[in-house]
Amino acid sequence: MTITITAFERSPDGGKGLARDTRVRWALEEVRQPYDVRLVSFRAMKEPAHLALHPFGQIPTYEEGDLVLFETGSIVLHIAERHAGLLPADPNARARAITWMFAALSTVEPPILELVTAKIVEGDKPWKEARMPLVADRIRRRLEPLAARLGDAEWLDGAFSAGDLMMVSVLLRLRPSGILDEAPSLAAYVARGEARPAYKRAFDAQFAVNTRPT
Ligand code: GTB
C-alpha cells in the first residue's frame, strides 16, 4: 500500500532537516519502505482538506490506505511496529526502546522547544534576555542525565532503535544553539545517528525539496 506523508512546501530552515517530516522520512528509510510526499504551504495546512488529516493543521501527516496518522511519535511507532529494523524482538527490550521514544518527546524535547520559542517567537519581547539562560539551564538539566545514561555506549539500549531515532531527531534541533556541543558524548551520539545511511537518504530528500529553485 502506498505511504504518503506531508511536508512543508518549503521549510523555514532552508533544508537543515529540522522540520519533523525528516524523522518520519528517516524511519521509513531505516525500514526500507518507499513513500510519496505531498508538499503543503502554510496556508493549505490550515484549510479543511489538510485539517481533515491533522486537527492542528501541521505537518507531517501519514496516509496508508484508510489509515491517517498525525504526531511524529505515533507515526514512527506505527512504522517501527509494522516493519522490522527499528524495534527489538524481545518484548522487554521493545518496551524499553518505546520508553526512549517517549523520553525524547515528553522529557527532552519540551525544554528544547521552549528555547526555540524564546529565541524566535518571543525574540522581540523585553523578557528575552532574562529568559534565555533559564531555558538553556533547563535543557542542560536534561542533557546531563541523558549523557550519564548513555555513557560510552553507542546507542541508548543495545542496538539502534526507534528510541534512538527519536532522541537524535530531538537533539538535532539543539545544534544551532551550541548547547549540544557542551555535551561531547551526546554530540557524538547525534553524529552517529546522522552518519546512518538511512538518515542521509532522508536528509538528502528533504534538502532537495527545500533548496529547489522557485
Ligand atoms: N507534535 C507534533 C509532531 O511531533 O508531529 C508537532 C508537529 C509540528 O510542530 N509541526 C510543525 C508545523 O507544521 C512543523 S515541524 N508547523 C506549522 C504550524 O504549526 O502552523 C516544527 C518545525 C518547524 C520549523 C523548523 N525550522 O524551520 O527549523 C523546525 C521544526
Short mmCIF file of C-alpha atoms and ligand atoms in Angstrom, two decimals:
data_model
loop_
_atom_site.label_atom_id
_atom_site.label_comp_id
_atom_site.label_asym_id
_atom_site.label_seq_id
_atom_site.Cartn_x
_atom_site.Cartn_y
_atom_site.Cartn_z
CA MET A 1 0.00 0.00 0.00
CA THR A 2 1.34 3.44 -0.89
CA ILE A 3 2.53 5.55 2.00
CA THR A 4 2.13 9.32 1.64
CA ILE A 5 3.49 11.84 4.09
CA THR A 6 3.16 15.60 4.12
CA ALA A 7 5.98 18.10 4.46
CA PHE A 8 6.49 21.84 4.20
CA GLU A 9 6.34 23.14 0.65
CA ARG A 10 9.47 25.00 1.77
CA SER A 11 10.80 24.57 5.29
CA PRO A 12 11.76 27.76 7.14
CA ASP A 13 15.11 26.08 7.95
CA GLY A 14 16.06 26.05 4.25
CA GLY A 15 16.84 22.32 4.23
CA LYS A 16 18.68 21.78 7.53
CA GLY A 17 16.39 18.83 8.18
CA LEU A 18 14.91 20.25 11.38
CA ALA A 19 11.25 20.08 10.35
CA ARG A 20 9.56 16.96 11.59
CA ASP A 21 8.97 15.23 8.30
CA THR A 22 12.70 14.34 8.49
CA ARG A 23 12.20 11.92 11.38
CA VAL A 24 9.35 10.20 9.54
CA ARG A 25 11.41 10.00 6.34
CA TRP A 26 14.28 8.58 8.41
CA ALA A 27 12.09 5.88 9.96
CA LEU A 28 10.77 4.90 6.52
CA GLU A 29 14.31 4.79 5.14
CA GLU A 30 15.51 2.61 8.04
CA VAL A 31 12.83 0.02 7.27
CA ARG A 32 13.24 0.47 3.50
CA GLN A 33 9.65 1.49 2.80
CA PRO A 34 9.10 3.69 -0.25
CA TYR A 35 6.91 6.73 0.28
CA ASP A 36 5.40 9.67 -1.54
CA VAL A 37 5.49 13.22 -0.23
CA ARG A 38 2.74 15.79 -0.63
CA LEU A 39 4.10 19.29 -0.07
CA VAL A 40 1.81 21.77 1.67
CA SER A 41 2.02 25.51 2.05
CA PHE A 42 1.42 27.25 5.40
CA ARG A 43 -1.93 28.42 4.03
CA ALA A 44 -3.00 24.96 2.81
CA MET A 45 -2.15 23.48 6.24
CA LYS A 46 -4.99 25.45 7.79
CA GLU A 47 -7.56 24.60 5.10
CA PRO A 48 -10.24 21.93 5.50
CA ALA A 49 -8.58 19.30 3.30
CA HIS A 50 -5.45 19.24 5.46
CA LEU A 51 -7.32 19.78 8.74
CA ALA A 52 -9.22 16.57 7.97
CA LEU A 53 -5.84 14.80 8.22
CA HIS A 54 -4.31 16.85 11.01
CA PRO A 55 -6.61 18.55 13.52
CA PHE A 56 -3.93 21.12 14.43
CA GLY A 57 -3.11 21.98 10.83
CA GLN A 58 0.52 20.88 10.93
CA ILE A 59 2.95 18.61 9.12
CA PRO A 60 3.82 15.80 8.96
CA THR A 61 0.86 13.51 8.36
CA TYR A 62 0.95 9.87 7.29
CA GLU A 63 -1.52 8.15 4.99
CA GLU A 64 -1.53 4.46 4.19
CA GLY A 65 -4.76 3.17 2.64
CA ASP A 66 -7.58 4.10 5.05
CA LEU A 67 -5.17 4.92 7.86
CA VAL A 68 -4.40 8.57 8.56
CA LEU A 69 -1.99 9.47 11.36
CA PHE A 70 -0.52 12.68 12.74
CA GLU A 71 2.06 13.22 15.55
CA THR A 72 5.55 12.02 14.74
CA GLY A 73 5.68 9.83 17.85
CA SER A 74 2.66 7.89 16.71
CA ILE A 75 3.81 7.76 13.09
CA VAL A 76 7.32 6.49 13.90
CA LEU A 77 5.92 3.93 16.35
CA HIS A 78 3.47 2.71 13.70
CA ILE A 79 6.28 2.31 11.16
CA ALA A 80 8.50 0.58 13.73
CA GLU A 81 5.76 -1.84 14.76
CA ARG A 82 4.88 -2.86 11.22
CA HIS A 83 8.34 -3.28 9.77
CA ALA A 84 11.48 -4.94 11.09
CA GLY A 85 14.50 -2.84 11.92
CA LEU A 86 13.51 -0.23 14.48
CA LEU A 87 12.30 -2.25 17.48
CA PRO A 88 13.91 -5.29 19.08
CA ALA A 89 12.03 -8.62 19.02
CA ASP A 90 12.44 -9.22 22.77
CA PRO A 91 9.31 -7.78 24.45
CA ASN A 92 11.15 -6.10 27.31
CA ALA A 93 13.81 -4.58 25.06
CA ARG A 94 10.99 -3.41 22.78
CA ALA A 95 9.20 -1.76 25.69
CA ARG A 96 12.43 -0.02 26.70
CA ALA A 97 13.01 1.26 23.16
CA ILE A 98 9.46 2.69 23.15
CA THR A 99 10.18 4.25 26.54
CA TRP A 100 13.11 6.10 24.98
CA MET A 101 10.80 7.42 22.27
CA PHE A 102 8.52 8.82 24.96
CA ALA A 103 11.50 10.19 26.90
CA ALA A 104 12.67 12.02 23.79
CA LEU A 105 9.26 13.54 23.10
CA SER A 106 7.95 14.12 26.62
CA THR A 107 11.05 14.86 28.68
CA VAL A 108 13.85 16.08 26.42
CA GLU A 109 12.03 17.88 23.62
CA PRO A 110 9.84 20.32 25.64
CA PRO A 111 12.69 22.47 27.01
CA ILE A 112 14.33 22.44 23.58
CA LEU A 113 11.12 23.76 22.05
CA GLU A 114 10.97 26.42 24.76
CA LEU A 115 14.36 27.63 23.58
CA VAL A 116 13.05 27.95 20.04
CA THR A 117 10.02 29.85 21.34
CA ALA A 118 12.17 32.15 23.47
CA LYS A 119 14.54 32.85 20.58
CA ILE A 120 12.24 33.11 17.60
CA VAL A 121 8.61 33.55 18.65
CA GLU A 122 9.40 35.84 21.61
CA GLY A 123 12.68 37.16 20.23
CA ASP A 124 11.47 40.76 20.29
CA LYS A 125 9.99 40.64 23.81
CA PRO A 126 11.62 42.56 26.65
CA TRP A 127 11.95 39.40 28.77
CA LYS A 128 14.03 37.54 26.18
CA GLU A 129 17.45 38.31 27.73
CA ALA A 130 16.34 37.16 31.19
CA ARG A 131 14.51 34.09 29.92
CA MET A 132 17.15 32.60 27.61
CA PRO A 133 19.63 31.48 30.31
CA LEU A 134 16.82 29.93 32.35
CA VAL A 135 15.63 27.91 29.38
CA ALA A 136 19.20 26.90 28.46
CA ASP A 137 19.72 25.62 32.02
CA ARG A 138 16.53 23.59 31.85
CA ILE A 139 17.92 21.91 28.73
CA ARG A 140 21.27 21.22 30.41
CA ARG A 141 19.40 19.54 33.28
CA ARG A 142 18.04 17.06 30.73
CA LEU A 143 21.28 16.57 28.81
CA GLU A 144 23.42 15.75 31.86
CA PRO A 145 21.44 12.68 32.98
CA LEU A 146 20.96 11.59 29.39
CA ALA A 147 24.73 11.71 28.80
CA ALA A 148 25.28 9.84 32.08
CA ARG A 149 22.88 7.09 31.00
CA LEU A 150 24.41 6.81 27.51
CA GLY A 151 27.90 6.59 29.00
CA ASP A 152 30.29 5.03 26.47
CA ALA A 153 27.55 3.13 24.67
CA GLU A 154 26.84 3.61 21.00
CA TRP A 155 23.05 3.72 21.44
CA LEU A 156 20.71 4.14 24.41
CA ASP A 157 19.76 0.50 24.92
CA GLY A 158 21.64 -2.05 22.83
CA ALA A 159 21.12 -1.87 19.08
CA PHE A 160 19.93 1.30 17.32
CA SER A 161 16.15 1.61 17.73
CA ALA A 162 13.22 3.95 17.19
CA GLY A 163 14.15 5.34 20.62
CA ASP A 164 17.50 6.50 19.27
CA LEU A 165 15.92 7.78 16.07
CA MET A 166 13.61 9.99 18.08
CA MET A 167 16.24 11.09 20.60
CA VAL A 168 18.75 12.02 17.88
CA SER A 169 16.00 13.89 15.97
CA VAL A 170 15.09 15.88 19.08
CA LEU A 171 18.72 16.68 19.96
CA LEU A 172 19.49 17.83 16.42
CA ARG A 173 17.21 20.80 16.97
CA LEU A 174 19.65 21.95 19.67
CA ARG A 175 22.72 22.09 17.49
CA PRO A 176 22.36 25.70 16.27
CA SER A 177 22.30 26.92 19.89
CA GLY A 178 25.73 25.43 20.71
CA ILE A 179 24.28 23.68 23.79
CA LEU A 180 24.59 20.23 22.22
CA ASP A 181 28.36 20.66 21.87
CA GLU A 182 28.62 21.29 25.62
CA ALA A 183 27.88 17.56 25.99
CA PRO A 184 30.50 15.96 23.68
CA SER A 185 29.23 12.41 24.16
CA LEU A 186 25.75 13.47 23.07
CA ALA A 187 27.14 15.45 20.15
CA ALA A 188 28.97 12.26 19.09
CA TYR A 189 25.76 10.24 19.58
CA VAL A 190 23.88 12.63 17.29
CA ALA A 191 26.71 12.45 14.74
CA ARG A 192 26.42 8.63 14.77
CA GLY A 193 22.73 8.98 14.01
CA GLU A 194 23.42 11.40 11.16
CA ALA A 195 26.03 9.02 9.74
CA ARG A 196 23.47 6.26 9.22
CA PRO A 197 22.78 5.74 5.53
CA ALA A 198 19.01 5.90 6.16
CA TYR A 199 19.37 9.31 7.84
CA LYS A 200 21.46 10.56 4.94
CA ARG A 201 18.82 9.46 2.43
CA ALA A 202 16.09 11.16 4.48
CA PHE A 203 18.16 14.33 4.86
CA ASP A 204 19.01 14.47 1.16
CA ALA A 205 15.37 14.02 0.16
CA GLN A 206 14.16 16.92 2.31
CA PHE A 207 17.20 19.02 1.27
CA ALA A 208 16.31 18.57 -2.40
CA VAL A 209 12.78 19.83 -1.73
CA ASN A 210 13.85 22.77 0.38
CA THR A 211 16.63 24.01 -1.88
CA ARG A 212 14.92 23.57 -5.26
CA PRO A 213 14.71 26.71 -7.36
CA THR A 214 11.43 28.60 -7.02
N1 GTB B 1 3.84 17.27 17.99
C1 GTB B 1 3.78 17.38 16.55
C2 GTB B 1 4.56 16.21 15.91
O1 GTB B 1 5.52 15.73 16.52
O2 GTB B 1 4.18 15.77 14.82
C3 GTB B 1 4.32 18.72 16.14
C4 GTB B 1 4.21 18.98 14.66
C5 GTB B 1 4.81 20.32 14.29
O3 GTB B 1 5.29 21.08 15.16
N2 GTB B 1 4.79 20.65 13.01
C6 GTB B 1 5.33 21.89 12.53
C7 GTB B 1 4.26 22.66 11.76
O4 GTB B 1 3.53 22.08 10.99
C8 GTB B 1 6.49 21.60 11.58
S1 GTB B 1 7.82 20.77 12.38
N3 GTB B 1 4.23 23.97 11.94
C9 GTB B 1 3.32 24.81 11.22
C10 GTB B 1 2.21 25.30 12.08
O5 GTB B 1 2.08 24.87 13.25
O6 GTB B 1 1.44 26.13 11.57
C11 GTB B 1 8.40 22.07 13.52
C12 GTB B 1 9.50 22.86 12.88
C13 GTB B 1 9.23 23.92 12.06
C14 GTB B 1 10.27 24.67 11.51
C15 GTB B 1 11.56 24.30 11.80
N4 GTB B 1 12.64 25.06 11.27
O7 GTB B 1 12.47 25.85 10.33
O8 GTB B 1 13.78 24.92 11.75
C16 GTB B 1 11.83 23.23 12.62
C17 GTB B 1 10.77 22.50 13.15
#
